[in-house]
Short mmCIF file of C-alpha atoms and ligand atoms in Angstrom, two decimals:
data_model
loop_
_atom_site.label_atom_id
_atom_site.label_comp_id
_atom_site.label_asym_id
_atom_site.label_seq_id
_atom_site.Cartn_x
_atom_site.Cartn_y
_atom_site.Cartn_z
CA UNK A 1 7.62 3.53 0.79
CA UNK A 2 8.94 4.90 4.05
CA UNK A 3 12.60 3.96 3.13
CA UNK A 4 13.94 5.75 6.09
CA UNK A 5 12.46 3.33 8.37
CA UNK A 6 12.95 0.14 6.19
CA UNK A 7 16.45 0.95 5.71
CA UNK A 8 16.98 1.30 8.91
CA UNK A 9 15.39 -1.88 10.03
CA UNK A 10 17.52 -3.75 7.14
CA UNK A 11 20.77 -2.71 8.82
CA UNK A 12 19.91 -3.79 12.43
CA UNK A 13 18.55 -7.31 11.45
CA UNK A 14 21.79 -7.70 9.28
CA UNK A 15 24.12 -7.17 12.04
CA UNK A 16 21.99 -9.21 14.22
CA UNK A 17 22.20 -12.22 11.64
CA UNK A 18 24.43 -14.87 12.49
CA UNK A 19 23.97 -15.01 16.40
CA UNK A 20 22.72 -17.55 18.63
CA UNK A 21 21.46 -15.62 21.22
CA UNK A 22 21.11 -12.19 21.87
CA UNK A 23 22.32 -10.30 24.66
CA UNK A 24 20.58 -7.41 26.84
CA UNK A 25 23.20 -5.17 24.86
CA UNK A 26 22.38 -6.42 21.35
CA UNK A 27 18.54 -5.92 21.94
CA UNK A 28 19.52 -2.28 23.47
CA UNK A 29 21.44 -1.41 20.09
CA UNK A 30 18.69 -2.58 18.13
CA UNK A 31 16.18 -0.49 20.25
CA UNK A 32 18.60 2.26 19.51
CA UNK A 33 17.98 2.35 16.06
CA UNK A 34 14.41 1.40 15.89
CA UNK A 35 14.37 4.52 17.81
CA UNK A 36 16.53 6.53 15.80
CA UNK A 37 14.63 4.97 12.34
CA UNK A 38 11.01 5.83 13.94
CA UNK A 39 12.21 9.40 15.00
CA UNK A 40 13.52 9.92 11.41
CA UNK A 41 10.65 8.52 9.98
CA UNK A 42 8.90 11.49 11.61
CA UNK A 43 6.63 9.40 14.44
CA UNK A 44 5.67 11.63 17.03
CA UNK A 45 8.22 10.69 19.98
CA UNK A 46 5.45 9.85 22.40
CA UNK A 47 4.16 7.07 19.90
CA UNK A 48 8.16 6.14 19.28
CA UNK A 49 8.83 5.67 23.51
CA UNK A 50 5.53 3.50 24.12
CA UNK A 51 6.08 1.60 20.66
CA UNK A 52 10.12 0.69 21.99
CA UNK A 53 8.80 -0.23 24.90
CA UNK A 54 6.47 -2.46 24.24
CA UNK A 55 8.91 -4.12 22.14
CA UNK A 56 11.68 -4.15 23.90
CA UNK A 57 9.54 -5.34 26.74
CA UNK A 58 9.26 -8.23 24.53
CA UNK A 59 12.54 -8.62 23.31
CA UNK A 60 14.56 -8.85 26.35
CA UNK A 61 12.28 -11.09 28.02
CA UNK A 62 11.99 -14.95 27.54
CA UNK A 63 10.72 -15.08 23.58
CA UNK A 64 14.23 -13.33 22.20
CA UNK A 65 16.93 -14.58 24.55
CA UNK A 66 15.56 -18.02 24.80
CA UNK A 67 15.41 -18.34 21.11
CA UNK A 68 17.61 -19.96 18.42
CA UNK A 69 17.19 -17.44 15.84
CA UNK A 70 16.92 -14.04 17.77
CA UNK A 71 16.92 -12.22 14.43
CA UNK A 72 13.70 -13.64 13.32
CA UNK A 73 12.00 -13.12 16.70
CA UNK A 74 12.87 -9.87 17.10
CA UNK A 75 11.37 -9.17 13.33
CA UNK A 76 8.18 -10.75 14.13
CA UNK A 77 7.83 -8.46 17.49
CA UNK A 78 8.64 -5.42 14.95
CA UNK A 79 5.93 -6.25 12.88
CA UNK A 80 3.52 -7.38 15.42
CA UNK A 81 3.60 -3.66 17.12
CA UNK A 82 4.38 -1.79 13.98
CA UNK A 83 0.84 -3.33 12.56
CA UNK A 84 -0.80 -3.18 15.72
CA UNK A 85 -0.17 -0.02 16.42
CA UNK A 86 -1.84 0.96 12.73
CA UNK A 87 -4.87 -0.79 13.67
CA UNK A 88 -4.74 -4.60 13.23
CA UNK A 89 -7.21 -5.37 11.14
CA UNK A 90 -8.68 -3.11 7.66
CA UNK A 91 -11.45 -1.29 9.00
CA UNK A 92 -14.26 -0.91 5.67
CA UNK A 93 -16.30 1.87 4.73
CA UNK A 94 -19.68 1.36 6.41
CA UNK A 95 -22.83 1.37 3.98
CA UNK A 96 -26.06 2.76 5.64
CA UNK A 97 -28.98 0.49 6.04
CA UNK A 98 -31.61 2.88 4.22
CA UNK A 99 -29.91 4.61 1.43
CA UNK A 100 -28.64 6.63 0.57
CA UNK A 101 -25.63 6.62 2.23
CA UNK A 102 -23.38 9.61 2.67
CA UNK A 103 -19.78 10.39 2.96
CA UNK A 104 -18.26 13.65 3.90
CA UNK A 105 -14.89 13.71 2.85
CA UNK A 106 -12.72 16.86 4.53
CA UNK A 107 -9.17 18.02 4.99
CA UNK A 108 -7.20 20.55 3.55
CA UNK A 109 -6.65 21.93 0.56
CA UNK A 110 -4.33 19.66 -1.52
CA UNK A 111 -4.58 17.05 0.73
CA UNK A 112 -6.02 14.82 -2.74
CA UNK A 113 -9.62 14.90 -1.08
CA UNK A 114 -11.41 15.69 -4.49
CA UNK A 115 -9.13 12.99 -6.15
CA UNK A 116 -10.14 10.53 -2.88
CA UNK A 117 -13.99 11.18 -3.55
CA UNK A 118 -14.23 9.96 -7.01
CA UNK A 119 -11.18 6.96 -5.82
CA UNK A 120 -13.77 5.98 -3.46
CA UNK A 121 -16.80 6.20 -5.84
CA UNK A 122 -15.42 3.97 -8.56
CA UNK A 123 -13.99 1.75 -5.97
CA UNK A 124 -17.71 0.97 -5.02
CA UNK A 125 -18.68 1.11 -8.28
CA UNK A 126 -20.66 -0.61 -9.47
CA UNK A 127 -21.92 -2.31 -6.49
CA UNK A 128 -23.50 0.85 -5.43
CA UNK A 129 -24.43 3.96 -7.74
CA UNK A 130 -22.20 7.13 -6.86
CA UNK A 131 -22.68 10.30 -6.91
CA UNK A 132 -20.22 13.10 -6.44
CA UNK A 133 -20.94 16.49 -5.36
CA UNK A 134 -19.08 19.28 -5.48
CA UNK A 135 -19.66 22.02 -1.96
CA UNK A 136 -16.63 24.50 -2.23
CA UNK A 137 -18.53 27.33 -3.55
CA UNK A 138 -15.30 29.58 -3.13
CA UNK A 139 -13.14 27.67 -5.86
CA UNK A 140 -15.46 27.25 -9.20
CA UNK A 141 -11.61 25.19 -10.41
CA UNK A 142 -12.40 22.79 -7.54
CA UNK A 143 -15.50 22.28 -8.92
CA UNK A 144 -14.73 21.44 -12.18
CA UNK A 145 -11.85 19.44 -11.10
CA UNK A 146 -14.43 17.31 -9.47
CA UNK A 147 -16.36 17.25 -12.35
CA UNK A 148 -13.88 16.33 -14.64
CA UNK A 149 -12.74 13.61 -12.94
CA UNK A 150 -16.09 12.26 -12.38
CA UNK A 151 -16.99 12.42 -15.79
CA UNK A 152 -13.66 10.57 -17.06
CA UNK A 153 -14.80 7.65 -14.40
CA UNK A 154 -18.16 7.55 -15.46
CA UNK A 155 -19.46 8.38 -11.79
CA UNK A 156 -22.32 10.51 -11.58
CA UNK A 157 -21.92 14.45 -10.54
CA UNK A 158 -23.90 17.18 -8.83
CA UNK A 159 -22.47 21.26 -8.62
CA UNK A 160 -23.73 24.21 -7.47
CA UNK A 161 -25.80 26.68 -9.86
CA UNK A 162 -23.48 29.59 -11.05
CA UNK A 163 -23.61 32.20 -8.08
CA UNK A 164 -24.82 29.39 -5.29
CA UNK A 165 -24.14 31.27 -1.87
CA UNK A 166 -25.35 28.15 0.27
CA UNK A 167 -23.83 25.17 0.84
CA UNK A 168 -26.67 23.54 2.88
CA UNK A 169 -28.80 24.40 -0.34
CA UNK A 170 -26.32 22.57 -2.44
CA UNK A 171 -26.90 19.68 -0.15
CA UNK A 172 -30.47 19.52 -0.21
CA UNK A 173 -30.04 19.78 -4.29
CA UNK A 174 -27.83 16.65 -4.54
CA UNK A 175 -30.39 14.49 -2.41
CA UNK A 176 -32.99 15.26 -4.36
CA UNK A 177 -31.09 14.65 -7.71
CA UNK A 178 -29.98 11.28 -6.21
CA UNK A 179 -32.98 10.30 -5.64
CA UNK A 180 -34.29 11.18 -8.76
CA UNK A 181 -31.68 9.46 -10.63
CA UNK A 182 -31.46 6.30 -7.98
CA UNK A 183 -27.94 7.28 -6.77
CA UNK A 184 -27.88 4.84 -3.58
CA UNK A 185 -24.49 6.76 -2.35
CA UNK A 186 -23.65 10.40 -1.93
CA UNK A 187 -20.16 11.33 -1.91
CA UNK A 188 -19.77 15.41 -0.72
CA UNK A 189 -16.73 16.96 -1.91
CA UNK A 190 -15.98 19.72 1.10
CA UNK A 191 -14.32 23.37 0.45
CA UNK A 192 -11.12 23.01 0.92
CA UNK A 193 -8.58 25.72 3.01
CA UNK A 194 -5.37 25.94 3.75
CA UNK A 195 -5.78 26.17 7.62
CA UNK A 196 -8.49 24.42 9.10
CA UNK A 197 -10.46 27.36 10.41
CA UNK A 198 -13.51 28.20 12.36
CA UNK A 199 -15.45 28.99 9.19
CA UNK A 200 -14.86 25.61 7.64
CA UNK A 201 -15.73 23.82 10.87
CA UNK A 202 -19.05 25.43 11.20
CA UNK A 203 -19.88 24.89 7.65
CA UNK A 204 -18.44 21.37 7.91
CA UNK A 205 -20.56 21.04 10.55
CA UNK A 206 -23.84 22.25 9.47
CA UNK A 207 -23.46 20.05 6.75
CA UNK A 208 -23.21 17.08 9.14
CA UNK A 209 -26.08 17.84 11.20
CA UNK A 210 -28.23 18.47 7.65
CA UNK A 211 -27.39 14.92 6.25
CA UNK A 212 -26.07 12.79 8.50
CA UNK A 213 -22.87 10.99 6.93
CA UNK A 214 -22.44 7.33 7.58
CA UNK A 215 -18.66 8.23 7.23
CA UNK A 216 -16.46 11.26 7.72
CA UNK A 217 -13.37 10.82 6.01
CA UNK A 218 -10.46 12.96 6.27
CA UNK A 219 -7.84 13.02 3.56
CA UNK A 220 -4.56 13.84 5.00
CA UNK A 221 -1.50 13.91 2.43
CA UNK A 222 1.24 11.54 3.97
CA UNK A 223 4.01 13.40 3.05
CA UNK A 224 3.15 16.14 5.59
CA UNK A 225 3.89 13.92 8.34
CA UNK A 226 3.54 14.76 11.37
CA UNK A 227 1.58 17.82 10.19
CA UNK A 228 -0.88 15.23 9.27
CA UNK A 229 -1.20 14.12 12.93
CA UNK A 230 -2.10 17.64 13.74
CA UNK A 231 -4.60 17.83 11.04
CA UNK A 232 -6.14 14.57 11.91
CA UNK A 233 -6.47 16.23 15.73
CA UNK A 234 -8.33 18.74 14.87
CA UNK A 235 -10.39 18.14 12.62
CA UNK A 236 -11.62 15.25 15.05
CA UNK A 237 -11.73 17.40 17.87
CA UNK A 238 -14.68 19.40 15.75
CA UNK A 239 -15.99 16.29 13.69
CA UNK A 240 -15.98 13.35 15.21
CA UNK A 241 -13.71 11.67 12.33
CA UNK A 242 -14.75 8.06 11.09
CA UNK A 243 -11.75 7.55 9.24
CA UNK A 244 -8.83 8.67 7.47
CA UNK A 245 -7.63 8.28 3.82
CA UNK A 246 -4.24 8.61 3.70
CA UNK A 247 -2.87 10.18 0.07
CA UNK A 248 0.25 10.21 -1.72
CA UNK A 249 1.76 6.77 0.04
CA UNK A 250 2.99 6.37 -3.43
CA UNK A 251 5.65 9.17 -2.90
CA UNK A 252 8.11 9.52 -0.69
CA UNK A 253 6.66 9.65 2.59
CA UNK A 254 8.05 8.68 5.33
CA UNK A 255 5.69 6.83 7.34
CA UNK A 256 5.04 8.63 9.97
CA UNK A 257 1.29 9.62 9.66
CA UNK A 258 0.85 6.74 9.41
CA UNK A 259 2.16 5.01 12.59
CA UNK A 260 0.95 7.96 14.62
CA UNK A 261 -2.55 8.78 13.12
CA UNK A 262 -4.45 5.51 14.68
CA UNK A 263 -2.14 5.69 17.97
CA UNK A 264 -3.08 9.63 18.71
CA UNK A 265 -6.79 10.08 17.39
CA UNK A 266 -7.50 7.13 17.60
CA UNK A 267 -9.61 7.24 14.78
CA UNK A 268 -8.44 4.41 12.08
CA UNK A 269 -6.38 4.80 8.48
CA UNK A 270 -9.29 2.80 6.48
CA UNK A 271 -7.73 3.96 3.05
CA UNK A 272 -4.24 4.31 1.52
CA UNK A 273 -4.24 7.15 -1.90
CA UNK A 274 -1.18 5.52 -3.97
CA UNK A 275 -1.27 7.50 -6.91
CA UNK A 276 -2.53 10.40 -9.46
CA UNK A 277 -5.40 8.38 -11.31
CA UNK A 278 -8.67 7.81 -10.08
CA UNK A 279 -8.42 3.72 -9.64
CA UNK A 280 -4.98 3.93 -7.03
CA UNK A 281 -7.16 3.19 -3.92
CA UNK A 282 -6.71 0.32 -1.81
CA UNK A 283 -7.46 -0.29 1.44
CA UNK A 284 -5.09 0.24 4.08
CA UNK A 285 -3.61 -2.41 5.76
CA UNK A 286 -1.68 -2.66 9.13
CA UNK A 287 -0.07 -5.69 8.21
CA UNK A 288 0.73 -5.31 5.01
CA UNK A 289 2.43 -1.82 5.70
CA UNK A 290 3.96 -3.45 8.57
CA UNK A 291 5.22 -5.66 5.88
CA UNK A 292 6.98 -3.04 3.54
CA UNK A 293 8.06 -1.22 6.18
CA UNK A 294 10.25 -3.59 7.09
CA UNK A 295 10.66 -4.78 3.42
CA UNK A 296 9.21 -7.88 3.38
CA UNK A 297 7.74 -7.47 0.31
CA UNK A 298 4.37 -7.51 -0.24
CA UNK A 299 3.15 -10.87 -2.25
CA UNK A 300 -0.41 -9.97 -1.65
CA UNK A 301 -0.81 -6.40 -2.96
CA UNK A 302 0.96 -7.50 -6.34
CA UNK A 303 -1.16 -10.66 -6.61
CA UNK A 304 -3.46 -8.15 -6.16
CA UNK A 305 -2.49 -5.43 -8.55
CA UNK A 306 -1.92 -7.89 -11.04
CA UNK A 307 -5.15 -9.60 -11.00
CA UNK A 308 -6.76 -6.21 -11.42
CA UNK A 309 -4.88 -5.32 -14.44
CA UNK A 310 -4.57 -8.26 -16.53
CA UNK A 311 -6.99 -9.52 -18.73
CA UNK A 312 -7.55 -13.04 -20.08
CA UNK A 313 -6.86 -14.77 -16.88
CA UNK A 314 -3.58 -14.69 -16.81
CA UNK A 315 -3.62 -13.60 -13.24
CA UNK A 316 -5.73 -15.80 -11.64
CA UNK A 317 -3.61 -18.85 -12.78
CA UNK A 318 -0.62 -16.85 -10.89
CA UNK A 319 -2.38 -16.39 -7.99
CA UNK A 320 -3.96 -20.06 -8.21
CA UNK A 321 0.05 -21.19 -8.49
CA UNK A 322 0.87 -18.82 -5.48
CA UNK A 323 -1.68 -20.79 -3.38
CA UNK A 324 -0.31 -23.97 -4.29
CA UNK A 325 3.20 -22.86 -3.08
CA UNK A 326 3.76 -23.36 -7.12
CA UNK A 327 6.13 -21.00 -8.93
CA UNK A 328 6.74 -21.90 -12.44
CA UNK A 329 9.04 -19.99 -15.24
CA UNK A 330 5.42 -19.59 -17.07
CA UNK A 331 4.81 -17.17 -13.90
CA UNK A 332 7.83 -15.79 -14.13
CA UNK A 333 7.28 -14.73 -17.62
CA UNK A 334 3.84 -13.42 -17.07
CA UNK A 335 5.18 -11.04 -14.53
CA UNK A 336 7.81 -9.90 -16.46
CA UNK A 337 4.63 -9.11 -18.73
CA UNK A 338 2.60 -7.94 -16.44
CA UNK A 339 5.71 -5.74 -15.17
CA UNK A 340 6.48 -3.87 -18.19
CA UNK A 341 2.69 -3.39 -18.41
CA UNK A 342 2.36 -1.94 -15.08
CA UNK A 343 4.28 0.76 -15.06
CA UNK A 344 7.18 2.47 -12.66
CA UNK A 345 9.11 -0.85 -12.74
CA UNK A 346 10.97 0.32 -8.91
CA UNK A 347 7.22 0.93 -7.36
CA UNK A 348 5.86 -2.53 -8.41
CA UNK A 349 9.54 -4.24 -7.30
CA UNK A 350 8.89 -2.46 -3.63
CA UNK A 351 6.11 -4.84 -3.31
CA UNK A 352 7.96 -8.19 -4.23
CA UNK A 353 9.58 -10.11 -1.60
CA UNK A 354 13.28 -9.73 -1.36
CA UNK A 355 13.49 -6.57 -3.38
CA UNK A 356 12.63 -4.13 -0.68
CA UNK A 357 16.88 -4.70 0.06
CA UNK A 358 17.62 -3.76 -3.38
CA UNK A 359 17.25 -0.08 -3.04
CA UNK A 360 19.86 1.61 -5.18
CA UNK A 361 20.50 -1.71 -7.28
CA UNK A 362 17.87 -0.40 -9.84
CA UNK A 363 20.66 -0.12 -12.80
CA UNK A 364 20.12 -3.31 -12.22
CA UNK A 365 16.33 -3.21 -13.62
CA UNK A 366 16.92 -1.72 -17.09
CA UNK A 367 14.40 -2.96 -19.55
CA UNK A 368 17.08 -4.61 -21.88
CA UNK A 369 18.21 -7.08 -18.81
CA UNK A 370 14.08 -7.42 -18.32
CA UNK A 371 13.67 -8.06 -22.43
CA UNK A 372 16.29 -10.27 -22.00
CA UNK A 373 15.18 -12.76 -19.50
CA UNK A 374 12.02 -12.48 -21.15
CA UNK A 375 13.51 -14.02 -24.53
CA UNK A 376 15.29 -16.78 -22.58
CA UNK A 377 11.67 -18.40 -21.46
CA UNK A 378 10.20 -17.39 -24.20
CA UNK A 379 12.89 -19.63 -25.93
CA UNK A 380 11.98 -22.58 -23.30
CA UNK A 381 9.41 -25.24 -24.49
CA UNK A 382 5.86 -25.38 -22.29
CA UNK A 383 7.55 -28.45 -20.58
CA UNK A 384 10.49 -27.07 -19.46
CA UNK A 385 9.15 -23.46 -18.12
CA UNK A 386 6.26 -25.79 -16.49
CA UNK A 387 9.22 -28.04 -15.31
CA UNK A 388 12.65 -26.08 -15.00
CA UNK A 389 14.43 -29.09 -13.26
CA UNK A 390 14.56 -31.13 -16.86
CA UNK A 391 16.58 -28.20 -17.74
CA UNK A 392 20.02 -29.37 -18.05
CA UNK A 393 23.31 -28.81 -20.29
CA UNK A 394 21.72 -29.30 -23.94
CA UNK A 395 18.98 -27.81 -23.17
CA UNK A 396 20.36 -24.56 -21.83
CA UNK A 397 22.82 -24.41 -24.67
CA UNK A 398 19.86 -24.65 -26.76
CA UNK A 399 18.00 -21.99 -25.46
CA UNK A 400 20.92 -19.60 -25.07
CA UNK A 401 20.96 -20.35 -28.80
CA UNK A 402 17.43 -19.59 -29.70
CA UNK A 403 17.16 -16.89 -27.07
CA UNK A 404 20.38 -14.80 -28.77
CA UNK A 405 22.41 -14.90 -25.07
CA UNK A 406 24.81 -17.32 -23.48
CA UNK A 407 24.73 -20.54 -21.50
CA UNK A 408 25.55 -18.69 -18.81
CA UNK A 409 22.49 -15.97 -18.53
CA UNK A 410 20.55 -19.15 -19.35
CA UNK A 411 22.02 -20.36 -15.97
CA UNK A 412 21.93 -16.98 -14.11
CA UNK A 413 18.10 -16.84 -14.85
CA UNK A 414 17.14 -20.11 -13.72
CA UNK A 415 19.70 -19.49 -10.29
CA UNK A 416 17.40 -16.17 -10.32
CA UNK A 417 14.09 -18.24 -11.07
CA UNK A 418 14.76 -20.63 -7.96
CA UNK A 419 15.76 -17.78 -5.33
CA UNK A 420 12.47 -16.28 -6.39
CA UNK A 421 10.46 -19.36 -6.35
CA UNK A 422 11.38 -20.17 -2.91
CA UNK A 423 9.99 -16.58 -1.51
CA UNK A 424 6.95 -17.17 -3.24
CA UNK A 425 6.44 -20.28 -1.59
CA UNK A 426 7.01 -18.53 1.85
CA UNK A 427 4.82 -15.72 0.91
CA UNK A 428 2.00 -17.76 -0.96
CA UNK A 429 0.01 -18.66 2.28
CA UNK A 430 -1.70 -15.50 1.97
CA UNK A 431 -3.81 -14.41 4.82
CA UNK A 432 -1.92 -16.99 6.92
CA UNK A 433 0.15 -14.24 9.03
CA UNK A 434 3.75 -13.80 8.99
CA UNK A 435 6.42 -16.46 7.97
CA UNK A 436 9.66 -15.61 8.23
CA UNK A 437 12.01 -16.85 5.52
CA UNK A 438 15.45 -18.10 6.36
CA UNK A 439 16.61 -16.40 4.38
CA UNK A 440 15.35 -13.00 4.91
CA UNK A 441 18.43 -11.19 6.53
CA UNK A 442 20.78 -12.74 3.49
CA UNK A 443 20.91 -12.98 -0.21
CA UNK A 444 21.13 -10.47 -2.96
CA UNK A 445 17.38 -10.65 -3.52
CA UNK A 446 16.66 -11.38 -6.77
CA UNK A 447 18.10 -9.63 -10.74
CA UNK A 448 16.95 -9.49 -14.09
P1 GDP Q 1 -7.89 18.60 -2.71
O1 GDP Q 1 -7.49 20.02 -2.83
O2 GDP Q 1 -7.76 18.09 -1.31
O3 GDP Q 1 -9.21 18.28 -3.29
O4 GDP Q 1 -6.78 17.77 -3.48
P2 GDP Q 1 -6.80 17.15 -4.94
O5 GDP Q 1 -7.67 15.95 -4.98
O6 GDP Q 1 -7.06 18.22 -5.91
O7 GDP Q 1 -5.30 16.64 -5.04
C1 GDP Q 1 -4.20 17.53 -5.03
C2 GDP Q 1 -3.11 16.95 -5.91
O8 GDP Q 1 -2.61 15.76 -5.35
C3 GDP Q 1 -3.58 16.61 -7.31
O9 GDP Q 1 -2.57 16.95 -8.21
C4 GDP Q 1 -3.76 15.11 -7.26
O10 GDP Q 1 -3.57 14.51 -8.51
C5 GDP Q 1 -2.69 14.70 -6.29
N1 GDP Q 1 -3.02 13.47 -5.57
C6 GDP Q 1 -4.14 13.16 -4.86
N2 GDP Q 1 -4.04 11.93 -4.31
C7 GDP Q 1 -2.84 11.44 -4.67
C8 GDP Q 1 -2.14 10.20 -4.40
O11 GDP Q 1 -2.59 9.28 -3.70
N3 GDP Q 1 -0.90 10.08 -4.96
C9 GDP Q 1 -0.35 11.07 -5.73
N4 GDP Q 1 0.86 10.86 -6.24
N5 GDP Q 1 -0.97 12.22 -5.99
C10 GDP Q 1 -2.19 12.42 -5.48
#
């Protein structure tokens, strides 16, 4: 996720390794390419110039040139305006007091708002009872998209009668179903277009003024990018937005909605789309993008991902172990589980620490090097994965033996194991802000 700008951030910090102090030039070159990166990444030049500024205003002053290690100073000012100018902290949906409480998602056509309403609805499942409804009377396929979709999640769905000229009457409809059927949350799927036009703003509006949304959401697609900025304007302009989902982070994007959506509409990201099924929802957060922008990995969204897919527990022991700066080869091995359960091995690596630098090593990643590693700890006794420091010459030629490789993958994995287990232990304070490793700007990161 946004690449352009992480790659770009990579390659200043690396030249910028190794010196004492930095001078007004070095910051100035840096500044350059933050520029250059933000500009590529396809942030609005406005939000680039004030963003530079205020970072450079930092830089050059006492915190960088005063410091021993410029490099990681200059990082943590990065971060602390790249997240800030997101929106520093997650913003949640708000629930209404008296139910039931509505949301009116809206946005273009494509933008993944019918796939965003039933995200939402199993996300606050089963806390609250969702119900879906379905308003574009102009596309019956939009309809039984929504339908569809809600069915397969098991949330609760409302259409229009065959022929249904009136939206508002559609509205009405759905209340009185959710009442009826004790549906404390009503989630109404707008008519999409493909320019936001006069017609869909009165409608959209009408529909506001009938029902009273505790939330307007607009889903914007990221990759659009700065088209997405433009969306978000004017839509707000006519709305009064409460939020934003932002969909398809998962792809390519490039960032750039992003970083400009909160600074120019003011109106805050609350939720990040991440993929085609109805469960990749999370909530967006500053820091955490902040994070993988600048490809720092991001500890907390696997612990997280990982807890929500395994079963039997096995997660919560690695996330206990991850509090208790504790990274054993038993870990390891779950992940490596977990890993080849979760899918698109390169999308859950972006979110590990040190990986975010191995763009373009992904040969690396083939599933025999993965199956391999796996066998050596699977070849280690309890004690020794528990314990990896007991494991020394006989033991390593013994589980080479059992594990059908050589002493010296034995040797590479554990080399591979410690690396790893040291930026787990810098990462495992979650919710504790930024630390910066030492060795962030070095090392090969970490291969199967
Ligand atoms: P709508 O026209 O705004 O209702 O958009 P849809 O919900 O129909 O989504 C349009 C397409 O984008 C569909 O193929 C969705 O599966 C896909 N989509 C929606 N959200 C995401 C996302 O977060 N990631 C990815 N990869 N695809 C998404």
């Amino acid at each position: 996720m946004f690449d352009a700008i992480r790659e770009r951030l990579d390659s200043i910090f690396k030249g910028l390794r190794g010196k004492g102090r930095l001078t007004g030039q070095d910051v100035d070159v840096a500044m350059r390419e933050i520029r250059r990166g933000l500009l590529e990444a396809d942030v609005d030049y406005k939000v680039v110039r004030s963003l530079v500024d205020s970072i450079k205003a930092r830089a050059v002053g006492r915190e960088v040139l005063e410091s021993i290690t410029p490099a990681n100073q200059i990082t943590a000012i990065v971060y602390e305006e790249l997240s800030a100018l997101m929106g520093t902290e997650p913003v949640p949906l708000k629930i209404s007091p008296k139910p039931p409480t509505v949301y009116l998602m809206v946005g273009l056509q494509g933008g993944g708002k019918t796939t965003s309403a039933v995200k939402i609805a199993r996300k606050l499942s089963p806390a609250h009872k969702p119900l879906v409804v379905a308003c574009d009377l102009r596309r019956p396929a939009a309809v039984e998209q929504l339908r569809i979709l809600a069915e397969q999640s098991k949330i609760g769905f409302y259409g229009p009668e065959k022929g249904e000229k009136d939206v508002l009457a559609v509205v009405r409809g759905a209340v009185d179903y959710a009442a009826s059927r004790l549906h404390d949350l009503i989630i109404l799927d707008t008519a999409g277009r493909l320019h936001a036009d006069e017609e869909l703003m009165d409608e959209l509006a009408a529909m506001k003024n009938l029902l009273p949304p505790a939330e307007i959401l607009l889903v914007v697609d990221a990759m659009t990018g700065q088209e997405a900025v433009k969306v978000a304007s004017s839509f707000h302009e006519k709305l009064s937005l409460t939020g934003v989902v932002l969909s398809k982070l998962d792809g390519d994007a490039r960032g750039g909605a992003a970083l400009a959506i909160r600074q120019v509409t003011g109106v805050p990201v609350k939720l990040a789309g991440v993929g085609e099924g109805t469960d990749a929802l999370e909530v967006f957060d500053s820091k955490r993008m902040a994070q993988r922008i600048m490809g720092m990995g991001d500890v907390m969204g696997l612990a997280e991902k990982i807890k929500e897919l395994s079963e039997g527990g096995a997660a919560e022991k690695i996330a206990e172990n991850l509090k208790k700066k504790k990274f054993t080869l038993e870990d390891l091995l779950l992940q490596f589980e977990q890993i080849e359960k979760m899918g698109p091995l390169e999308k859950v690596l972006e979110m590990m620490p040190g990986f975010g630098r191995m763009k373009g090593a992904a040969g690396d990643l083939d599933p025999k090097r993965l199956g391999r590693s796996r066998a050596i700890i699977q070849s280690m006794t309890l004690e020794e994965r528990r314990e990896p420091a007991i494991i020394k010459g006989s033991r390593r030629r013994r589980i080479a033996a059992g594990s059908g490789t050589t002493v010296q993958m034995v040797n590479q994995l554990l080399a591979q194991y410690e690396q790893m287990r040291k930026l787990w232990k810098q990462f495992g304070k979650g919710g504790k802000g930024l630390r910066l490793p030492k060795g962030l700007f070095g090392g090969g990161g970490f291969k199967f």
